[in-house]
mmCIF file of C-alpha atoms and ligand atoms in Angstrom:
data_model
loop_
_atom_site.group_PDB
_atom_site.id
_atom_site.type_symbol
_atom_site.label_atom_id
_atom_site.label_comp_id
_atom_site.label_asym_id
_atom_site.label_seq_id
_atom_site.Cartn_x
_atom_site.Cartn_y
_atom_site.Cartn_z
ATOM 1 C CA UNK A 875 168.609 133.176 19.975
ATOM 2 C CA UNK A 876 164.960 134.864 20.049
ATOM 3 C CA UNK A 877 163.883 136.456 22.754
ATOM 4 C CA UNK A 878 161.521 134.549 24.464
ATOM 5 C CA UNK A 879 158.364 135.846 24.724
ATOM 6 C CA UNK A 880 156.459 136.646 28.485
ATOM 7 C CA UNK A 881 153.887 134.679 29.319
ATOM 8 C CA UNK A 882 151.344 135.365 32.323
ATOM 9 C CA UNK A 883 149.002 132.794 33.550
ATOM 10 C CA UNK A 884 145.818 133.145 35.956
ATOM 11 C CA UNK A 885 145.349 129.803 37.651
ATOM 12 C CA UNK A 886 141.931 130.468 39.446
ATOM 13 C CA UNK A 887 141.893 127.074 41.072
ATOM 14 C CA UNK A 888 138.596 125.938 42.386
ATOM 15 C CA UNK A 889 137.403 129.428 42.567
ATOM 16 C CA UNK A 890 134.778 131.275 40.626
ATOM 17 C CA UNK A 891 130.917 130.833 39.908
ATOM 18 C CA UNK A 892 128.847 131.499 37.203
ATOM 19 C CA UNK A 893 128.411 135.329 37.715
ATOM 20 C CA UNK A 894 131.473 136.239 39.428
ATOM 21 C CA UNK A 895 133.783 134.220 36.742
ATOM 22 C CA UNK A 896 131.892 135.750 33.639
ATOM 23 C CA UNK A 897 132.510 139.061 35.114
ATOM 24 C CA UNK A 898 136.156 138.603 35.988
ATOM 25 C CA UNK A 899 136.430 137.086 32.552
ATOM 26 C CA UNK A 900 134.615 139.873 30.755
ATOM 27 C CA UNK A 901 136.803 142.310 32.468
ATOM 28 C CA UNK A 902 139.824 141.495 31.424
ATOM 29 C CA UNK A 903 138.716 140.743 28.002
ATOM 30 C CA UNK A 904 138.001 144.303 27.864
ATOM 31 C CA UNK A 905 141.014 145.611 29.177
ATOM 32 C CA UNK A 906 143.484 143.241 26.891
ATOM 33 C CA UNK A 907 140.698 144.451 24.049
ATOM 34 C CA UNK A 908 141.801 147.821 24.786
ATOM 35 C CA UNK A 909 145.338 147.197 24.636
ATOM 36 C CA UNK A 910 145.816 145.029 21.385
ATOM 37 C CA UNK A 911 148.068 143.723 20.458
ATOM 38 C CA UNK A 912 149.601 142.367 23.687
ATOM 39 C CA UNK A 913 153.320 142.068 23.591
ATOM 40 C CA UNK A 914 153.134 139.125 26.252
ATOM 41 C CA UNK A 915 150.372 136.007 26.569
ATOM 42 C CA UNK A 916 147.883 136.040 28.817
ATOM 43 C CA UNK A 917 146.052 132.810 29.788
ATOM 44 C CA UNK A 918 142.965 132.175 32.254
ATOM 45 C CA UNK A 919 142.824 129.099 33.205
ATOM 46 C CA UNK A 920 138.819 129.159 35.067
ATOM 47 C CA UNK A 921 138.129 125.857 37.015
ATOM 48 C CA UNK A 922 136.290 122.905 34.441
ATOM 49 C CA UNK A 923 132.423 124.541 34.928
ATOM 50 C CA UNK A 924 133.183 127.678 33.901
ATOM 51 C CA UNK A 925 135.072 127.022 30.938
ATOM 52 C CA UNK A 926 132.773 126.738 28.092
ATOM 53 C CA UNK A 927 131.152 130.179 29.330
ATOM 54 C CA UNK A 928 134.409 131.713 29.558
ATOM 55 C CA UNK A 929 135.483 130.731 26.137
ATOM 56 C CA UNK A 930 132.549 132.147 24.731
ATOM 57 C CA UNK A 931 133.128 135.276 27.182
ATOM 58 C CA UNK A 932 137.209 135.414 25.720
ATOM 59 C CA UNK A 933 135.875 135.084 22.460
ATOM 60 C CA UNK A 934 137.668 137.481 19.946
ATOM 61 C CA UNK A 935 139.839 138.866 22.379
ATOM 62 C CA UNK A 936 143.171 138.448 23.016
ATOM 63 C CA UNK A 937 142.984 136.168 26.615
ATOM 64 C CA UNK A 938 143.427 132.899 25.812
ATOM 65 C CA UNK A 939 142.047 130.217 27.534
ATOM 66 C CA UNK A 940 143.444 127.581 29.487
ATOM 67 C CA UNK A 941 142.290 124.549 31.736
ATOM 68 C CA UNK A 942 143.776 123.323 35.581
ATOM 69 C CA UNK A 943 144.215 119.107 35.012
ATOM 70 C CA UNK A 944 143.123 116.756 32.511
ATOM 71 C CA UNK A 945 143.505 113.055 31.858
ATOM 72 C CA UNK A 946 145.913 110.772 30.290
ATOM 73 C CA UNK A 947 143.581 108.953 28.028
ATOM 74 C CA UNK A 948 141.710 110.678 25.084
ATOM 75 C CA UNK A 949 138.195 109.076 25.937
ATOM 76 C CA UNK A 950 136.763 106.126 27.665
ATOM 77 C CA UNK A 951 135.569 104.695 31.386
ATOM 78 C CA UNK A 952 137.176 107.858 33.571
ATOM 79 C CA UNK A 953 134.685 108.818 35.801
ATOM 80 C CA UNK A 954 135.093 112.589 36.822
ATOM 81 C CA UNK A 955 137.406 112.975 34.841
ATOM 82 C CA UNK A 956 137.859 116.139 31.317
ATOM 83 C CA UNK A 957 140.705 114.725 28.336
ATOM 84 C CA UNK A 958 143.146 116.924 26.488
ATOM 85 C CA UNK A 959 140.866 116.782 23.507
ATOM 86 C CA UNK A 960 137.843 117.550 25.188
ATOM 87 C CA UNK A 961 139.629 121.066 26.354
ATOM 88 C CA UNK A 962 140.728 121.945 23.211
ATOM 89 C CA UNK A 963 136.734 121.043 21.896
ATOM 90 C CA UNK A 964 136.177 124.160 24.132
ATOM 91 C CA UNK A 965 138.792 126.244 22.835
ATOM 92 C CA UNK A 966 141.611 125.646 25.565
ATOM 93 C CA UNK A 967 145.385 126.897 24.348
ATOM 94 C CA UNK A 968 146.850 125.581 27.556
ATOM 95 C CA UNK A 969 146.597 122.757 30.425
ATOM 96 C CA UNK A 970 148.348 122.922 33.792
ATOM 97 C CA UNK A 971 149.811 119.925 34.570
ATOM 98 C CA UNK A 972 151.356 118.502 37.988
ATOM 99 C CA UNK A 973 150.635 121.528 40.306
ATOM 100 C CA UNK A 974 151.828 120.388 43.789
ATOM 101 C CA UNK A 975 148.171 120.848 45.082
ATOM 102 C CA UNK A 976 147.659 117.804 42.306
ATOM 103 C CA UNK A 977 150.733 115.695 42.934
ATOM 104 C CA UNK A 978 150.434 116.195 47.209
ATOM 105 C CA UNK A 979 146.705 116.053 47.001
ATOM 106 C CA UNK A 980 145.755 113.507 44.602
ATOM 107 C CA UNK A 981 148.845 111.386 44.581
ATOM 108 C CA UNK A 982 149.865 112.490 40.540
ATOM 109 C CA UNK A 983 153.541 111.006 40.201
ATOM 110 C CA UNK A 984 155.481 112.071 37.758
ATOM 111 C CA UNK A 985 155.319 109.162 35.202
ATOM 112 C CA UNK A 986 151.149 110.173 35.112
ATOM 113 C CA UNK A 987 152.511 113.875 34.268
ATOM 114 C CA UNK A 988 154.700 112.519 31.625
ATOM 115 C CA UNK A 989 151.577 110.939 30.478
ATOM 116 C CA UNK A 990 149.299 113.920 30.463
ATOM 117 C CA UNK A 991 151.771 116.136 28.931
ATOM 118 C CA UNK A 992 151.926 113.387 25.893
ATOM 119 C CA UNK A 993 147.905 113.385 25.989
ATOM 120 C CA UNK A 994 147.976 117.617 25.920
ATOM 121 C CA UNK A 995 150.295 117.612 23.271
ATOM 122 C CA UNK A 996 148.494 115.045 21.134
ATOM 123 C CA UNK A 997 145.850 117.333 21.580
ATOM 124 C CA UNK A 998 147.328 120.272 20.586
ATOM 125 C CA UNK A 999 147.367 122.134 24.002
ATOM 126 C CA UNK A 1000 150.721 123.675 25.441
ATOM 127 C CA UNK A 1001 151.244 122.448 28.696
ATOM 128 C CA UNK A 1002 152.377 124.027 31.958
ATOM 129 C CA UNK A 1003 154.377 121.583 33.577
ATOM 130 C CA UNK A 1004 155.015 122.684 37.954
ATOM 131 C CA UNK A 1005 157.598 121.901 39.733
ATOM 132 C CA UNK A 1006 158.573 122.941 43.244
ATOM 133 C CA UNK A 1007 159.948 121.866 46.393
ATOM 134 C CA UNK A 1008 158.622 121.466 49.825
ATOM 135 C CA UNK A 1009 159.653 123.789 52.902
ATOM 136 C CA UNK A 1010 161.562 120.858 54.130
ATOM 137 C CA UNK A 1011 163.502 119.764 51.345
ATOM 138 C CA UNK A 1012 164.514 123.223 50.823
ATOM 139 C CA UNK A 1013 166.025 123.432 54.351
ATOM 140 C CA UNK A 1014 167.526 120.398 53.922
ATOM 141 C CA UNK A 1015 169.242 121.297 50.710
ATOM 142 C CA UNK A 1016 167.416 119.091 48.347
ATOM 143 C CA UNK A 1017 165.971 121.921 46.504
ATOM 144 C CA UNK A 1018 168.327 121.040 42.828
ATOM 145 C CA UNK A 1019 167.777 117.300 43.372
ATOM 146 C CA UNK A 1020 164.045 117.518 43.891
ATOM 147 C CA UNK A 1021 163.674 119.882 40.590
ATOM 148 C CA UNK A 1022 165.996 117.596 38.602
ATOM 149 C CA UNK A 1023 163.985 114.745 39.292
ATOM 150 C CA UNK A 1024 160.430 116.238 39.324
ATOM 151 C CA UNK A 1025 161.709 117.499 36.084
ATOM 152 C CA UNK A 1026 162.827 114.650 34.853
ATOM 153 C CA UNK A 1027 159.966 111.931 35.523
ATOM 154 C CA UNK A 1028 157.317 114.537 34.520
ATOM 155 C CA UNK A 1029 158.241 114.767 31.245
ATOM 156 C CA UNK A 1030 158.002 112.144 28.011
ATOM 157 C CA UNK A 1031 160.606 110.900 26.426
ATOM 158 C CA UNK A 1032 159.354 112.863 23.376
ATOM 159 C CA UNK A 1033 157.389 115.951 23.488
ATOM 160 C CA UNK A 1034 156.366 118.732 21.427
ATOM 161 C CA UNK A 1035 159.451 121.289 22.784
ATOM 162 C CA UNK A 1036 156.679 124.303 21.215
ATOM 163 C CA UNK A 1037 154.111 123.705 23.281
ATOM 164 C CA UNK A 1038 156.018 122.937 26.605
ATOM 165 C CA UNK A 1039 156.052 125.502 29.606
ATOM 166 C CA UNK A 1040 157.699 124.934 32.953
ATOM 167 C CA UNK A 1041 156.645 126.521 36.068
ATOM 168 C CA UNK A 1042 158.639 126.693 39.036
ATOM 169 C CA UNK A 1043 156.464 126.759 42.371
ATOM 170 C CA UNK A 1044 157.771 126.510 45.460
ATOM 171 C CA UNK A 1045 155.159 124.344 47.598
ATOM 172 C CA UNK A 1046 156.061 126.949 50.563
ATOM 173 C CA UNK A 1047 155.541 129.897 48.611
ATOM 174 C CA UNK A 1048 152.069 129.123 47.245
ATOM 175 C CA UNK A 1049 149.441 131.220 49.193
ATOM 176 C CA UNK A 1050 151.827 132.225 51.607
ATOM 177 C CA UNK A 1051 153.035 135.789 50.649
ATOM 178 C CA UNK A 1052 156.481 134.245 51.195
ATOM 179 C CA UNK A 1053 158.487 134.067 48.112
ATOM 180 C CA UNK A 1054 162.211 133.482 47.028
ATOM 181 C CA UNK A 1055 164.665 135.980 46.212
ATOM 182 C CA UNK A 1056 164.694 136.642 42.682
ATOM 183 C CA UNK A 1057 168.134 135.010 42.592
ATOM 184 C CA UNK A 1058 167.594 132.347 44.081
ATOM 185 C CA UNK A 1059 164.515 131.809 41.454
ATOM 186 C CA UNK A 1060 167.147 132.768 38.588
ATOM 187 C CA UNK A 1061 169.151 129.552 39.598
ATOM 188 C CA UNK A 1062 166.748 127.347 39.631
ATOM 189 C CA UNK A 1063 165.462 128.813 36.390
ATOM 190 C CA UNK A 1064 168.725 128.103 34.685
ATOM 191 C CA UNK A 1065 169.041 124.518 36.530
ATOM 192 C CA UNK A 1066 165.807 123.869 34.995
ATOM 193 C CA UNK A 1067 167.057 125.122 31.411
ATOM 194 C CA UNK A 1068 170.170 122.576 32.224
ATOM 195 C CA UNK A 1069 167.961 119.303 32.928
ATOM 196 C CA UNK A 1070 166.047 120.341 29.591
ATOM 197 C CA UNK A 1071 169.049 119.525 27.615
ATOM 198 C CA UNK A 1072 169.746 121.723 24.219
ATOM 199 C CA UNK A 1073 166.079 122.994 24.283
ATOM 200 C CA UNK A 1074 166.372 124.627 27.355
ATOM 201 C CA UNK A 1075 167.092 128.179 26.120
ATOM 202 C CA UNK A 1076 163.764 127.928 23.726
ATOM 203 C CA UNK A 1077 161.463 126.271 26.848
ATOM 204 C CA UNK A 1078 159.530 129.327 28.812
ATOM 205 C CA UNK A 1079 160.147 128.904 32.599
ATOM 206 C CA UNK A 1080 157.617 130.727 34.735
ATOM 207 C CA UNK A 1081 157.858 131.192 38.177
ATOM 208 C CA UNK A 1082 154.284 130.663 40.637
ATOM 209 C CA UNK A 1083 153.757 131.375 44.429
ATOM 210 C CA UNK A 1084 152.368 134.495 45.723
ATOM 211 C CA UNK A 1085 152.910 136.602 42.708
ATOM 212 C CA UNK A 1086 150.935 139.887 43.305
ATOM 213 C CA UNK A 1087 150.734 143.552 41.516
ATOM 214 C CA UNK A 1088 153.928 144.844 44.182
ATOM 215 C CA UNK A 1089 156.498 142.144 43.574
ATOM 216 C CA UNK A 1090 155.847 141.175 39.972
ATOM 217 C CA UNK A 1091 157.766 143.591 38.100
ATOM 218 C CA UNK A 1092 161.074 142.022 39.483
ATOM 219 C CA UNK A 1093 160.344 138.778 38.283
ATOM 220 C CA UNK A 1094 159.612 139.899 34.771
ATOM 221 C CA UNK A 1095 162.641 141.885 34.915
ATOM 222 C CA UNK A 1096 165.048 138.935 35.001
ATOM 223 C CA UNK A 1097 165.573 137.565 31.683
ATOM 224 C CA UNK A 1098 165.785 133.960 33.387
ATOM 225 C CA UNK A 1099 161.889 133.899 34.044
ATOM 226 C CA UNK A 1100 159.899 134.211 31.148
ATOM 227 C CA UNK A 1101 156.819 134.951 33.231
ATOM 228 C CA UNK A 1102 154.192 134.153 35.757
ATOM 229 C CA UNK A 1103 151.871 131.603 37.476
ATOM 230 C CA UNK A 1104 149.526 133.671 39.432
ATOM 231 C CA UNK A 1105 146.916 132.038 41.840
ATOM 232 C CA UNK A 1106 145.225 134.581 44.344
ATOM 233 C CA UNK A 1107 146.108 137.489 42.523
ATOM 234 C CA UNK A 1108 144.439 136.402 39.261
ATOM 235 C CA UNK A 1109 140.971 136.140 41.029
ATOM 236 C CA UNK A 1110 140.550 139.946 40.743
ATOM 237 C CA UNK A 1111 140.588 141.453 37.843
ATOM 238 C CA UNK A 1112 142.313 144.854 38.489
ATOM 239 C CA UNK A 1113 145.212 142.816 40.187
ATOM 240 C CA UNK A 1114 145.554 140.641 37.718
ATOM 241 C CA UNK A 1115 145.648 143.081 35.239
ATOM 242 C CA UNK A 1116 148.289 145.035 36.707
ATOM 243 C CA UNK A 1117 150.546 142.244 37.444
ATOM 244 C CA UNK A 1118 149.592 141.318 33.299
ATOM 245 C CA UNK A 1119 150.987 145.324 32.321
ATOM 246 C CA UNK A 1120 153.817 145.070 33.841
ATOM 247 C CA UNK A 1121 155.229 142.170 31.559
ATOM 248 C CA UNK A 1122 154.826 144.772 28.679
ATOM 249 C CA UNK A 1123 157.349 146.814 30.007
ATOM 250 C CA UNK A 1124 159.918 143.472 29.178
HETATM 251 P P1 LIG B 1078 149.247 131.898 44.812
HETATM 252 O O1 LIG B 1078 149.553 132.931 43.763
HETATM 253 O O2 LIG B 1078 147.903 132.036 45.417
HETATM 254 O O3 LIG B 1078 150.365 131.788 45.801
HETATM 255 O O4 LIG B 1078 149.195 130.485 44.036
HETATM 256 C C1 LIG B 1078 150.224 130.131 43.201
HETATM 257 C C2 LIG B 1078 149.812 128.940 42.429
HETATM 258 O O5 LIG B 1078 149.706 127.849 42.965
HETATM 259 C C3 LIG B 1078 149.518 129.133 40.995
HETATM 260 O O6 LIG B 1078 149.411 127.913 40.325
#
């Protein structure tokens, strides 16, 4: 089996202006520039407004771009609202899709993530695909069953296996500097690999929630997560950078 390869992810959320986007952009373009070829991927992932200039910012280097939601139908009356093709138009690699501030805050179940993973793949985009349980399922021991079915209803019945990421995100970590032991992420890494069936082992499974320049080495370090989903952290660029150099070291 190949090894799989690392992959670290900047989800900037809605976060980031003209100026102080293009420069965080710029900055790390430079700094990846400097250190081609990366051994790992590394994705931005700006809010909608910023991505066009960021693309063009990217351009040439080796960030790749990536957007935060998009929509389930290709075109057509969706006020508001981006498609999967119209993100790849602007040079988007990658979508995130069902992050629990989408699912808890706009009401996304998982048969509209199955749908928007279909949409992403028909449009040539890998998709990140959260999971994550609450604070109180995971006292109450529902951690697996909550993964299994997240997991589960979120995806198609057929999908591109290529262009499919998982990320596990603990709602309770996220923003919280509180994290999981890296065990404790290693199992539900490997039940995640399980519910995937006989692709599991090819499928990179990130882990998200308070990832930051101190505590990221240990993730990378265990085989079972192929990388990160960094929020805060990825809003400045020398963080973000040195959480990004440490997954060259795996
Ligand atoms: P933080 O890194 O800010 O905890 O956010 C994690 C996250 O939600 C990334 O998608």
């Amino acid at each position: 089996m190949a090894k799989r390869r690392k992959l670290v992810v900047g989800n900037w959320k809605m976060n980031g202006r003209l100026t102080s986007g293009l420069t965080l952009a710029k900055d790390l373009a430079d700094k990846a520039l400097a250190e081609r070829p990366l051994s790992y991927d590394l994705v931005i992932c700006p809010p909608a407004s910023l991505l066009w200039p960021v693309a063009e910012t990217i351009m040439g280097s080796p960030v790749l771009l990536g957007a935060q939601d998009c929509h389930r139908a290709n075109h057509g009356a969706y006020t508001g609202d981006i498609s999967a093709g119209m993100l790849a138009d602007l040079g988007c690699r990658y979508v995130i899709l069902g992050h629990s501030e989408r699912r808890n805050g706009h009401g996304e179940t998982g048969a509209e993530v199955a749908a928007k993973v279909t949409a992403g793949h028909l449009a040539g985009l890998t998709t990140i695909v959260c999971v994550g349980e609450t604070q109180d399922q995971r006292m109450s021991g529902k951690t697996e069953e909550v993964i299994t079915e997240q997991i589960t209803s979120s995806l198609p019945d057929k999908y591109q296996v290529s262009s499919l990421v998982i990320a596990y995100e603990p709602v309770w970590a996220i923003g919280s500097g509180e994290q999981p032991e890296v065990g404790v992420v290693r199992q539900v890494n490997k039940l995640i690999r399980k519910v995937l069936g006989s692709v599991g082992e090819v499928v990179q499974v990130l882990y998200g929630g308070s990832v930051a320049p101190q505590n990221a080495e240990s993730l990378f370090a265990e085989p079972e997560i192929d990388g990160v989903l960094v929020g805060a952290a990825s809003l400045n660029s020398d963080g973000f950078w040195a959480i990004a150099e440490k997954a060259r070291l795996y």
